[in-house]
Amino acid sequence: MALNIKQTAVAGTMESSDVMVTVKPAEGQGLVIHLQSNVLTTFGDQIRATVQEVFSDFGIRDAEVFLVDKGAIDCVIRARVQAAICRASGEGFNWKGEDK
Amino acid sequence: MINAVGRELPEKIGNYVVKPFMGIGKAVDDLPPVVSKRRPSLRPESGTKLLPTLEDAIKACGLKDGMTISFHHCFREGDMVIGQVLTAIRGLGIKNLRFAPSAVVNIKNPSVTEFVKDGTITNIEASGIRGELGDAVIDGLMENPVILRPHGSRPRAIESGDLMIDVAFLGASAADEYGNATGQIGPNACGSMGYAFVDAHNAGKVVIVTDNLVDYPCAPISISQQYVDYVVKVDQAGDPAKIGAGAARITKNPRDLMIAKRTVDVIAASRMFRQGFSFQTGAGAIAIACTNFLSERMEEAGITASFALGGIPAAIIDMYKKGQVRVVACSQSFDAVAAKAIVECPGVIEIDNAVYSNMYSKGCMLDKLNFGVLGALEVDTDFNINILTGSSGEMMGGLGGGPDVADGADISIVTLPVVRGRTPSIVPKVFTCCTPGTSVAVVVTEAGVALNPKHKYYEELKEDLTAANVKLVDIQDLCELARSIVGTPKPIECTDKIVAVVEYRDGTVIDVIRQIKR
């Protein structure tokens, strides 16, 4: 099921080891990622790849994403991005899908 | 060429001739007589050494372009001497100085960076460069590499002639007009002036800078009048809130507490934990917690320590007052409680940094240390330690006495979490090698204790820890655990430009830091 980003939504915090993810509608612009991170040099590419993967899993092509990362590990980034997408699209998360 | 910890080094870096690290105890110097810039001098004709301003003192010392100036870091981030002296020097138009403090603390308004940018300072030699200056240096601010030395190597460098100091500006919280000075009394007391002695004894000219002029003679005397050329009174030499306000509170972080407790398990399991043992724990969050747990464990075991050494926090003074430590030898005092204790307690003594850590003296106090607890940014699977550069290659700290303690103590224990945020702390190869792995006995993490099979006390420790049911793990497993949590970081790319040289305590080069590619 492809979701639509209808509104701006946020997930996460600015605490250490967390990431604050803001998702905004960006019709026709593709996926635009703005990343700030204290591990940008060492993990920047991996963080971007994770964000792209989560958006692709939801079938979303267009969105603007802002991440303020304080050293979150991969599963945390994934969860925060998923939550932000669900909030921005107004859809609930498909928990059954996680088990596959 | 490649040194004994596998680091590639050039033969020369500018005018700096690289002597590669050959392994502990392998430096081949035939030790020539001590070199000093100190000269005999007659008593001042005016009958006093007091000069009205810093400018007067700088002129009287004959400071000229290209000379070397030094400072101590006993006021820590509350230092107000360095900024005032550098401002006065700049005002006199003197340039291209070699700035050689015992450590560059992160002073602001003015920041040392300003004086590098305007050409007042063109060379830096210290134990570490934190904060703004560190970031600027690693991004290639300076033409000449910064030379970083652990505490024990600075007196060595000064007495061998590697670091000849023309003028030392030594801040003091109390001094008389004839040059007797101390850090132990006065409104801005910093405690031990351990890092000022070698400068006072060997600089060409010595200026005491104080905000608290006392009647002659000042007592106690740390720096003696016989070494001092001039005295200047300034409005303020230090900010007491930043010198070290009160005792550090005990961490509530459960992970740090767990590591601290486990560290004390290791100490208590060792056969060296016996009546009259000695230790150094330091001032980080884990270290302070260690000190408190150690105190409890000593009480249970009914033993006391002969001495505690190094930079001293309030937690150690508490142990002294409870009768658990006979002598506290302070090369530095980390807080106001520790600063006052030198005057109040007969067994709490100020010691010269050279007595603390210089391996080229006739024996330093570290040689007598049983347990040394150390912090680290990274440890690798060869037990090499990085205490300088962070996850993105940024300057994070100073060498301090870490490399000296690791080598001097019988059992050196490195305490650190397996990961910090997304940054692994146990890695295949440290970014900057500061302390060779062969001098590290134990690594303690929340995920277990790893022993270094190449350490001289390995067999003994293994036997003692196994008998005490301390969980032992392989350092490789800790490294793999860290990787499984955070992933594999992309290697940091550097240019060929060397921005800092990292010397070991014997004066050889253990590593270099290259400019980060942005």
Coordinates of C-alpha atoms in Angstrom, one line a residue:
Chain A
M1 CA 0.0 0.0 0.0
A2 CA 1.5 3.3 -1.0
L3 CA 0.9 6.1 1.5
N4 CA 0.6 9.8 0.8
I5 CA 2.4 12.4 2.9
K6 CA -0.4 14.8 3.6
Q7 CA 1.0 17.0 6.4
T8 CA 4.1 17.8 8.4
A9 CA 4.8 15.3 11.2
V10 CA 7.6 14.7 13.7
A11 CA 8.9 11.7 15.6
G12 CA 11.7 11.2 18.0
T13 CA 13.6 13.6 20.3
M14 CA 16.9 15.5 20.5
E15 CA 18.2 13.2 23.3
S16 CA 21.5 11.5 23.0
S17 CA 21.2 8.2 21.0
D18 CA 17.9 9.4 19.4
V19 CA 17.0 11.1 16.2
M20 CA 14.3 13.7 15.6
V21 CA 12.7 13.1 12.2
T22 CA 10.4 15.6 10.5
V23 CA 8.6 14.6 7.4
K24 CA 6.9 17.2 5.0
P25 CA 4.9 16.9 1.8
A26 CA 7.0 17.6 -1.3
E27 CA 4.8 16.7 -4.3
G28 CA 6.8 15.8 -7.4
Q29 CA 10.2 16.6 -5.9
G30 CA 11.3 13.0 -5.1
L31 CA 12.8 12.2 -1.7
V32 CA 14.8 15.1 -0.3
I33 CA 16.9 14.2 2.8
H34 CA 18.4 16.9 5.1
L35 CA 20.7 15.2 7.6
Q36 CA 22.4 16.7 10.6
S37 CA 24.4 14.1 12.6
N38 CA 27.2 14.0 15.1
V39 CA 28.4 10.9 13.3
L40 CA 27.9 12.3 9.8
T41 CA 31.5 11.5 8.6
T42 CA 31.3 7.8 9.7
F43 CA 27.6 6.9 9.4
G44 CA 26.1 9.6 7.1
D45 CA 25.8 7.3 4.1
Q46 CA 24.3 4.5 6.1
I47 CA 21.7 6.8 7.7
R48 CA 20.6 8.1 4.3
A49 CA 20.4 4.5 2.9
T50 CA 18.2 3.5 5.9
V51 CA 15.9 6.5 5.4
Q52 CA 15.6 5.7 1.6
E53 CA 14.8 2.1 2.4
V54 CA 12.0 2.9 4.8
F55 CA 10.4 5.3 2.4
S56 CA 10.7 2.8 -0.3
D57 CA 9.1 0.1 1.9
F58 CA 6.1 2.4 2.3
G59 CA 6.0 3.1 -1.5
I60 CA 6.5 6.8 -0.9
R61 CA 8.4 8.7 -3.7
D62 CA 8.0 12.3 -2.7
A63 CA 8.7 13.8 0.7
E64 CA 11.1 16.2 2.4
V65 CA 12.8 14.7 5.5
F66 CA 14.8 16.5 8.1
L67 CA 16.8 14.4 10.5
V68 CA 18.6 15.8 13.6
D69 CA 20.6 12.7 14.7
K70 CA 22.3 12.4 18.0
G71 CA 24.0 9.1 17.4
A72 CA 20.9 6.9 17.0
I73 CA 21.6 3.3 16.0
D74 CA 20.0 1.9 12.9
C75 CA 16.8 0.3 14.4
V76 CA 16.0 3.6 16.2
I77 CA 16.4 5.6 13.0
R78 CA 14.1 3.1 11.2
A79 CA 11.4 3.3 13.9
R80 CA 11.5 7.1 14.1
V81 CA 11.2 7.4 10.3
Q82 CA 8.3 4.9 10.2
A83 CA 6.5 6.8 13.0
A84 CA 7.0 10.1 11.3
I85 CA 5.7 8.7 8.0
C86 CA 2.6 7.3 9.6
R87 CA 1.8 10.5 11.4
A88 CA 2.4 12.5 8.2
S89 CA 0.1 10.3 6.2
G90 CA -2.6 9.9 8.9
E91 CA -2.4 6.1 8.5
G92 CA -1.8 3.6 11.3
F93 CA 1.3 1.4 11.3
N94 CA 0.8 -2.1 10.0
W95 CA 2.2 -4.0 12.9
K96 CA 1.6 -7.4 11.2
G97 CA 3.9 -6.4 8.5
E98 CA 6.8 -6.2 10.9
D99 CA 6.7 -9.9 11.5
K100 CA 7.4 -11.0 8.0
Chain B
M1 CA 58.9 4.2 8.2
I2 CA 56.7 2.1 10.5
N3 CA 56.9 2.3 14.3
A4 CA 56.4 -0.4 16.9
V5 CA 52.6 0.0 17.0
G6 CA 52.4 -0.2 13.2
R7 CA 51.9 3.5 12.4
E8 CA 53.4 4.9 9.2
L9 CA 55.6 8.0 9.9
P10 CA 57.7 10.3 7.7
E11 CA 61.4 10.8 8.6
K12 CA 60.8 14.5 9.1
I13 CA 57.8 16.8 9.6
G14 CA 59.0 20.3 8.7
N15 CA 61.9 20.8 11.0
Y16 CA 60.8 18.1 13.4
V17 CA 63.0 15.0 13.1
V18 CA 60.9 11.9 13.8
K19 CA 62.3 9.3 16.3
P20 CA 59.9 6.4 15.8
F21 CA 58.5 4.6 18.8
M22 CA 60.5 1.3 19.2
G23 CA 58.6 -0.3 22.0
I24 CA 58.5 0.4 25.7
G25 CA 61.9 0.8 27.2
K26 CA 63.6 0.7 23.8
A27 CA 64.5 4.4 23.4
V28 CA 68.2 4.5 22.7
D29 CA 69.2 7.9 24.0
D30 CA 72.5 8.0 25.8
L31 CA 71.3 10.5 28.4
P32 CA 73.3 13.7 28.2
P33 CA 73.4 16.2 31.1
V34 CA 70.2 18.1 31.8
V35 CA 69.8 21.3 29.7
S36 CA 68.3 24.4 31.2
K37 CA 67.8 28.0 30.2
R38 CA 68.0 29.1 33.8
R39 CA 70.8 31.6 34.5
P40 CA 72.4 32.9 37.6
S41 CA 71.1 36.4 38.4
L42 CA 71.8 39.0 41.1
R43 CA 69.1 40.4 43.4
P44 CA 67.1 43.2 41.9
E45 CA 68.6 46.7 42.4
S46 CA 65.2 48.2 43.2
G47 CA 64.8 45.7 46.1
T48 CA 61.5 44.3 44.6
K49 CA 60.6 42.1 41.7
L50 CA 57.1 43.7 41.4
L51 CA 56.4 45.4 38.1
P52 CA 53.3 47.4 37.5
T53 CA 52.0 45.7 34.3
L54 CA 52.3 42.5 32.2
E55 CA 53.7 44.7 29.4
D56 CA 56.5 45.8 31.7
A57 CA 57.3 42.2 32.7
I58 CA 57.3 41.1 29.0
K59 CA 59.7 43.9 28.1
A60 CA 61.9 43.3 31.1
C61 CA 62.2 39.6 30.1
G62 CA 63.3 40.6 26.6
L63 CA 60.7 38.6 24.9
K64 CA 61.2 38.7 21.1
D65 CA 59.7 37.3 17.9
G66 CA 60.2 33.5 17.6
M67 CA 60.8 32.8 21.3
T68 CA 59.1 30.1 23.4
I69 CA 56.6 31.0 26.2
S70 CA 55.0 28.7 28.7
F71 CA 52.1 28.5 31.2
H72 CA 50.7 25.8 33.5
H73 CA 47.1 24.6 33.4
C74 CA 46.5 24.3 37.1
F75 CA 43.6 26.9 36.9
R76 CA 42.0 24.6 34.3
E77 CA 39.1 26.3 32.4
G78 CA 39.1 29.1 35.0
D79 CA 42.5 30.3 33.8
M80 CA 42.6 34.0 33.2
V81 CA 46.4 34.4 33.0
I82 CA 47.0 33.0 29.5
G83 CA 44.5 35.3 27.9
Q84 CA 45.8 38.4 29.6
V85 CA 49.5 37.6 28.8
L86 CA 48.8 36.8 25.2
T87 CA 46.8 40.0 24.8
A88 CA 49.7 42.0 26.3
I89 CA 52.2 40.3 24.0
R90 CA 50.0 41.0 20.9
G91 CA 49.8 44.6 22.0
L92 CA 53.6 44.8 22.0
G93 CA 53.6 43.5 18.4
I94 CA 55.7 40.3 19.2
K95 CA 55.0 37.5 16.8
N96 CA 55.8 33.9 15.8
L97 CA 56.0 32.6 19.3
R98 CA 56.1 29.0 20.3
F99 CA 53.3 28.5 22.8
A100 CA 54.1 25.7 25.2
P101 CA 51.7 25.4 28.1
S102 CA 51.5 22.2 30.1
A103 CA 48.0 21.8 28.5
V104 CA 45.8 24.0 26.4
V105 CA 42.6 24.3 28.3
N106 CA 39.5 25.6 26.6
I107 CA 39.7 29.2 27.5
K108 CA 37.3 31.7 25.9
N109 CA 37.3 35.5 25.5
P110 CA 40.0 35.6 24.3
S111 CA 40.4 32.2 22.7
V112 CA 43.9 31.0 21.9
T113 CA 42.7 30.5 18.3
E114 CA 42.6 34.3 17.8
F115 CA 46.3 34.5 18.6
V116 CA 47.1 31.8 16.1
K117 CA 45.1 33.5 13.4
D118 CA 46.9 36.8 13.9
G119 CA 50.3 35.3 13.9
T120 CA 51.2 35.9 17.6
I121 CA 51.5 32.1 18.0
T122 CA 52.9 29.9 15.2
N123 CA 53.9 26.8 17.1
I124 CA 52.1 24.9 19.9
E125 CA 53.5 22.2 22.2
A126 CA 51.2 20.8 24.9
S127 CA 49.6 17.7 26.3
G128 CA 46.3 18.3 24.5
I129 CA 44.4 20.9 22.6
R130 CA 40.7 20.9 23.2
G131 CA 37.7 22.8 22.0
E132 CA 37.8 25.5 19.3
L133 CA 41.6 25.4 18.9
G134 CA 41.6 21.6 18.6
D135 CA 39.0 21.7 15.9
A136 CA 40.8 24.5 14.0
V137 CA 44.1 22.7 14.2
I138 CA 42.8 19.4 12.9
D139 CA 41.3 21.3 10.0
G140 CA 44.7 22.6 9.1
L141 CA 44.8 26.0 10.8
M142 CA 48.6 25.9 11.6
E143 CA 51.5 25.6 9.2
N144 CA 53.6 23.7 11.8
P145 CA 52.3 20.6 13.5
V146 CA 51.3 20.7 17.1
I147 CA 53.5 18.6 19.3
L148 CA 51.5 16.6 21.9
R149 CA 53.3 15.1 24.8
P150 CA 51.9 13.2 27.8
H151 CA 52.6 14.8 31.2
G152 CA 55.7 12.7 31.8
S153 CA 57.2 13.7 28.5
R154 CA 57.1 17.4 29.1
P155 CA 59.7 17.6 31.8
R156 CA 61.8 15.2 29.8
A157 CA 61.5 17.5 26.7
I158 CA 62.4 20.5 28.7
E159 CA 65.4 19.0 30.4
S160 CA 66.7 17.3 27.2
G161 CA 66.6 20.6 25.3
D162 CA 63.7 19.5 22.9
L163 CA 61.6 22.3 24.5
M164 CA 63.7 25.3 25.7
I165 CA 61.5 27.8 27.4
D166 CA 62.5 31.5 27.1
V167 CA 59.8 33.0 29.4
A168 CA 57.4 31.2 31.8
F169 CA 54.3 33.1 32.9
L170 CA 53.1 31.2 36.0
G171 CA 49.7 32.1 37.5
A172 CA 49.5 31.9 41.3
S173 CA 46.6 32.4 43.7
A174 CA 49.0 34.0 46.2
A175 CA 52.5 35.5 45.9
D176 CA 54.8 38.0 47.5
E177 CA 56.6 40.8 45.8
Y178 CA 59.9 38.8 45.9
G179 CA 58.5 35.9 43.9
N180 CA 57.5 33.2 46.4
A181 CA 54.2 31.8 45.1
T182 CA 51.5 29.2 45.7
G183 CA 48.2 27.9 44.4
Q184 CA 47.1 26.7 47.8
I185 CA 45.6 29.8 49.4
G186 CA 43.7 32.9 48.3
P187 CA 40.3 33.5 46.9
N188 CA 41.2 31.8 43.6
A189 CA 43.1 28.8 45.0
C190 CA 43.8 26.1 42.4
G191 CA 45.6 23.7 44.8
S192 CA 48.7 21.9 43.5
M193 CA 50.9 23.9 41.1
G194 CA 52.5 20.6 40.0
Y195 CA 52.8 21.6 36.4
A196 CA 54.6 24.9 37.1
F197 CA 57.8 23.5 38.8
V198 CA 59.7 22.3 35.7
D199 CA 59.0 25.7 34.0
A200 CA 60.1 27.7 37.1
H201 CA 63.3 25.6 37.3
N202 CA 64.3 25.7 33.6
A203 CA 62.9 28.8 31.8
G204 CA 65.2 31.7 30.9
K205 CA 62.9 34.1 32.7
V206 CA 60.1 33.4 35.2
V207 CA 57.2 35.8 35.8
I208 CA 54.7 35.1 38.6
V209 CA 51.2 36.5 37.8
T210 CA 48.9 36.8 40.8
D211 CA 45.7 38.5 41.8
N212 CA 46.6 38.1 45.5
L213 CA 49.7 39.9 46.6
V214 CA 50.5 38.8 50.2
D215 CA 53.0 40.1 52.7
Y216 CA 56.6 38.8 52.4
P217 CA 57.2 35.9 52.8
C218 CA 54.2 34.1 51.2
A219 CA 53.5 30.8 53.0
P220 CA 53.2 28.1 51.9
I221 CA 55.8 28.4 49.2
S222 CA 55.3 26.2 46.1
I223 CA 57.5 28.2 43.6
S224 CA 60.5 29.6 45.4
Q225 CA 61.8 33.2 44.9
Q226 CA 65.2 31.9 43.9
Y227 CA 63.7 31.0 40.5
V228 CA 61.5 34.1 39.9
D229 CA 62.6 37.2 38.0
Y230 CA 59.4 39.3 38.1
V231 CA 56.0 39.5 39.8
V232 CA 52.9 41.2 38.3
K233 CA 49.6 41.7 40.1
V234 CA 46.6 41.5 37.9
D235 CA 42.9 42.1 38.9
Q236 CA 42.0 38.4 38.4
A237 CA 44.2 35.3 37.7
G238 CA 41.4 32.8 37.8
D239 CA 37.7 32.3 37.9
P240 CA 36.9 30.1 40.9
A241 CA 33.6 28.8 39.5
K242 CA 35.6 27.3 36.6
I243 CA 38.8 26.3 38.4
G244 CA 36.7 23.5 40.0
A245 CA 33.7 24.6 42.0
G246 CA 32.9 21.8 44.3
A247 CA 33.1 18.0 44.5
A248 CA 31.9 16.2 41.4
R249 CA 28.6 14.5 42.0
I250 CA 28.5 10.7 41.7
T251 CA 27.1 9.6 38.3
K252 CA 23.6 8.1 38.3
N253 CA 24.2 6.6 34.8
P254 CA 23.7 2.8 35.5
R255 CA 26.1 1.8 32.8
D256 CA 28.9 3.9 34.2
L257 CA 28.2 2.6 37.7
M258 CA 28.3 -0.9 36.5
I259 CA 31.7 -0.4 34.8
A260 CA 33.0 1.3 38.0
K261 CA 31.8 -1.5 40.2
R262 CA 33.3 -4.1 37.9
T263 CA 36.6 -2.2 37.8
V264 CA 36.7 -2.4 41.6
D265 CA 35.9 -6.1 41.4
V266 CA 39.0 -6.5 39.3
I267 CA 41.2 -4.5 41.7
A268 CA 39.8 -6.4 44.7
A269 CA 40.3 -9.8 43.1
S270 CA 44.0 -9.0 42.4
R271 CA 46.6 -10.3 44.9
M272 CA 48.1 -6.8 44.9
F273 CA 45.0 -5.5 46.7
R274 CA 46.5 -5.8 50.1
Q275 CA 47.5 -3.6 53.1
G276 CA 49.6 -0.7 51.9
F277 CA 48.7 -0.9 48.2
S278 CA 48.6 2.2 46.0
F279 CA 46.3 3.5 43.3
Q280 CA 45.3 6.3 40.9
T281 CA 41.7 6.7 39.7
G282 CA 41.4 10.1 38.1
A283 CA 38.5 12.5 37.7
G284 CA 36.0 11.2 35.1
A285 CA 32.5 10.1 36.0
I286 CA 33.5 6.4 36.0
A287 CA 36.7 7.2 38.0
I288 CA 34.9 9.0 40.8
A289 CA 32.4 6.2 41.1
C290 CA 35.4 3.8 41.2
T291 CA 36.9 5.7 44.0
N292 CA 33.8 5.4 46.1
F293 CA 33.3 1.7 45.4
L294 CA 37.0 1.2 46.2
S295 CA 36.6 2.9 49.5
E296 CA 33.7 0.6 50.4
R297 CA 35.7 -2.5 49.3
M298 CA 38.8 -1.5 51.4
E299 CA 36.6 -1.0 54.4
E300 CA 35.2 -4.5 54.0
A301 CA 38.6 -6.0 53.5
G302 CA 40.0 -4.0 56.4
I303 CA 42.9 -2.6 54.5
T304 CA 44.3 0.9 53.8
A305 CA 46.3 2.3 51.0
S306 CA 49.8 3.7 51.2
F307 CA 49.2 6.4 48.6
A308 CA 46.9 7.8 46.0
L309 CA 48.5 9.7 43.1
G310 CA 47.9 12.2 40.3
G311 CA 45.1 14.6 39.7
I312 CA 43.1 14.5 42.9
P313 CA 39.3 15.0 43.3
A314 CA 37.3 15.4 46.6
A315 CA 36.5 11.6 46.6
I316 CA 40.1 10.8 47.4
I317 CA 40.3 13.5 50.1
D318 CA 37.2 11.8 51.7
M319 CA 39.2 8.6 51.8
Y320 CA 42.2 10.3 53.4
K321 CA 39.9 11.9 56.1
K322 CA 38.5 8.4 56.8
G323 CA 42.1 7.1 57.3
Q324 CA 42.0 4.9 54.2
V325 CA 44.9 6.5 52.4
R326 CA 48.2 7.5 54.2
V327 CA 49.5 9.9 51.6
V328 CA 47.7 11.7 48.8
A329 CA 50.3 13.0 46.2
C330 CA 48.7 15.7 44.1
S331 CA 50.2 16.7 40.8
Q332 CA 46.9 18.6 40.3
S333 CA 43.8 19.3 42.4
F334 CA 40.6 18.8 40.5
D335 CA 38.2 20.7 42.7
A336 CA 37.9 23.2 45.6
V337 CA 37.9 20.5 48.2
A338 CA 41.1 18.9 46.9
A339 CA 42.7 22.4 46.5
K340 CA 42.1 23.3 50.2
A341 CA 43.2 19.8 51.5
I342 CA 46.9 20.4 50.8
V343 CA 46.9 23.2 53.5
E344 CA 44.5 21.4 55.8
C345 CA 45.8 17.8 55.8
P346 CA 49.5 16.9 56.5
G347 CA 49.4 13.8 54.3
V348 CA 48.0 15.5 51.3
I349 CA 51.0 16.9 49.5
E350 CA 51.8 18.9 46.4
I351 CA 54.1 17.2 44.0
D352 CA 56.1 18.3 40.9
N353 CA 54.7 16.8 37.7
A354 CA 58.2 15.5 37.1
V355 CA 58.2 13.6 40.4
Y356 CA 54.8 12.2 39.3
S357 CA 55.5 11.1 35.8
N358 CA 58.9 11.8 34.3
M359 CA 60.5 8.4 33.3
Y360 CA 63.9 10.2 32.7
S361 CA 64.2 11.3 36.3
K362 CA 65.8 9.1 38.9
G363 CA 62.5 7.4 39.5
C364 CA 59.0 8.9 39.4
M365 CA 56.1 8.1 41.8
L366 CA 54.2 6.3 39.0
D367 CA 56.8 3.5 39.3
K368 CA 55.5 2.7 42.7
L369 CA 51.8 2.5 41.6
N370 CA 49.9 -0.8 41.9
F371 CA 46.6 0.1 40.2
G372 CA 46.0 2.8 37.6
V373 CA 42.4 3.4 36.3
L374 CA 42.2 5.2 32.9
G375 CA 39.5 6.5 30.7
A376 CA 39.7 6.2 26.9
L377 CA 37.9 7.2 23.7
E378 CA 38.8 4.0 21.9
V379 CA 40.6 0.8 22.6
D380 CA 41.6 -1.6 19.8
T381 CA 42.0 -5.4 19.7
D382 CA 45.7 -4.9 20.3
F383 CA 44.8 -2.9 23.5
N384 CA 46.2 0.3 22.0
I385 CA 44.4 3.4 23.5
N386 CA 43.2 6.6 21.8
I387 CA 42.5 9.5 24.2
L388 CA 42.8 12.3 21.6
T389 CA 40.6 12.0 18.6
G390 CA 36.8 11.4 18.5
S391 CA 34.6 9.5 16.1
S392 CA 34.9 11.9 13.3
G393 CA 38.6 12.6 13.8
E394 CA 37.9 15.7 15.9
M395 CA 40.2 16.6 18.9
M396 CA 38.4 15.4 22.0
G397 CA 40.9 15.5 24.8
G398 CA 44.4 15.6 25.9
L399 CA 47.0 12.9 26.5
G400 CA 47.2 13.9 30.2
G401 CA 49.1 11.3 32.2
G402 CA 47.4 8.4 30.6
P403 CA 50.3 6.9 28.7
D404 CA 52.5 7.4 31.8
V405 CA 50.1 5.8 34.2
A406 CA 49.6 2.8 31.9
D407 CA 53.3 2.2 31.8
G408 CA 54.1 3.0 35.4
A409 CA 51.4 1.2 37.2
D410 CA 51.7 -2.6 37.8
I411 CA 48.1 -3.1 36.6
S412 CA 46.6 -0.5 34.3
I413 CA 42.8 -0.7 33.9
V414 CA 41.0 1.0 31.0
T415 CA 37.3 1.7 31.7
L416 CA 34.9 2.5 28.9
P417 CA 31.5 1.5 27.5
V418 CA 31.4 -0.7 24.4
V419 CA 29.6 2.0 22.4
R420 CA 28.9 5.7 23.0
G421 CA 25.8 6.8 21.0
R422 CA 26.6 5.3 17.6
T423 CA 30.3 5.4 18.1
P424 CA 32.0 2.1 18.8
S425 CA 34.7 2.3 21.6
I426 CA 36.2 -1.1 21.0
V427 CA 37.5 -1.1 17.5
P428 CA 39.8 -3.1 15.2
K429 CA 42.3 -0.2 15.0
V430 CA 42.3 3.0 17.0
F431 CA 42.3 6.2 14.9
T432 CA 45.1 7.7 17.0
C433 CA 47.4 5.6 19.0
C434 CA 48.4 7.4 22.2
T435 CA 49.2 4.5 24.6
P436 CA 50.8 1.2 23.4
G437 CA 48.6 -1.8 24.1
T438 CA 51.5 -3.7 25.7
S439 CA 51.2 -1.3 28.7
V440 CA 47.5 -2.0 29.1
A441 CA 46.6 -4.9 31.4
V442 CA 42.8 -4.9 31.6
V443 CA 39.8 -3.4 29.7
V444 CA 36.6 -3.1 31.7
T445 CA 33.3 -2.6 29.9
E446 CA 29.6 -3.2 30.8
A447 CA 29.8 -6.3 28.6
G448 CA 32.7 -7.9 30.5
V449 CA 36.4 -7.7 31.4
A450 CA 39.1 -8.4 28.8
L451 CA 42.7 -9.2 29.8
N452 CA 45.6 -8.4 27.6
P453 CA 47.5 -11.7 27.0
K454 CA 50.7 -9.8 26.2
H455 CA 50.8 -7.9 29.6
K456 CA 53.4 -8.8 32.1
Y457 CA 50.8 -9.6 34.8
Y458 CA 48.5 -11.6 32.5
E459 CA 48.9 -15.0 34.1
E460 CA 48.6 -13.7 37.6
L461 CA 45.5 -11.6 36.8
K462 CA 43.8 -14.4 35.0
E463 CA 44.3 -16.7 37.9
D464 CA 43.1 -14.1 40.4
L465 CA 40.0 -13.0 38.4
T466 CA 39.0 -16.6 37.6
A467 CA 39.2 -17.5 41.3
A468 CA 37.0 -14.4 42.1
N469 CA 34.4 -15.4 39.4
V470 CA 34.9 -12.1 37.4
K471 CA 33.5 -12.7 33.9
L472 CA 36.3 -12.6 31.3
V473 CA 35.7 -12.0 27.7
D474 CA 37.9 -11.8 24.6
I475 CA 38.7 -8.3 23.3
Q476 CA 37.7 -9.5 19.8
D477 CA 34.2 -10.4 21.1
L478 CA 33.8 -6.9 22.6
C479 CA 34.8 -5.4 19.3
E480 CA 32.3 -7.6 17.4
L481 CA 29.6 -6.8 19.9
A482 CA 30.2 -3.1 19.3
R483 CA 30.0 -3.6 15.6
S484 CA 26.8 -5.6 15.8
I485 CA 25.1 -2.7 17.8
V486 CA 26.2 0.3 15.7
G487 CA 27.4 -1.1 12.3
T488 CA 30.7 -0.5 10.7
P489 CA 31.8 3.2 10.6
K490 CA 33.1 4.5 7.3
P491 CA 36.9 5.1 7.7
I492 CA 37.8 8.8 8.2
E493 CA 39.6 10.2 5.2
C494 CA 42.7 12.4 5.8
T495 CA 45.0 14.5 3.6
D496 CA 48.8 14.0 3.7
K497 CA 49.2 17.1 5.9
I498 CA 50.3 16.2 9.5
V499 CA 48.6 18.6 11.9
A500 CA 49.8 17.0 15.2
V501 CA 52.7 14.7 16.3
V502 CA 51.9 12.4 19.2
E503 CA 54.9 11.7 21.3
Y504 CA 55.2 8.8 23.8
R505 CA 56.6 9.4 27.3
D506 CA 60.1 8.6 26.1
G507 CA 60.0 11.3 23.4
T508 CA 59.6 9.0 20.4
V509 CA 56.7 9.4 18.0
I510 CA 53.9 6.9 18.6
D511 CA 51.5 8.4 16.0
V512 CA 50.7 11.5 14.0
I513 CA 47.3 13.1 13.3
R514 CA 46.6 14.1 9.7
Q515 CA 44.3 16.8 8.5
I516 CA 40.7 15.5 8.0
K517 CA 39.4 15.6 4.5
R518 CA 36.1 17.5 4.4

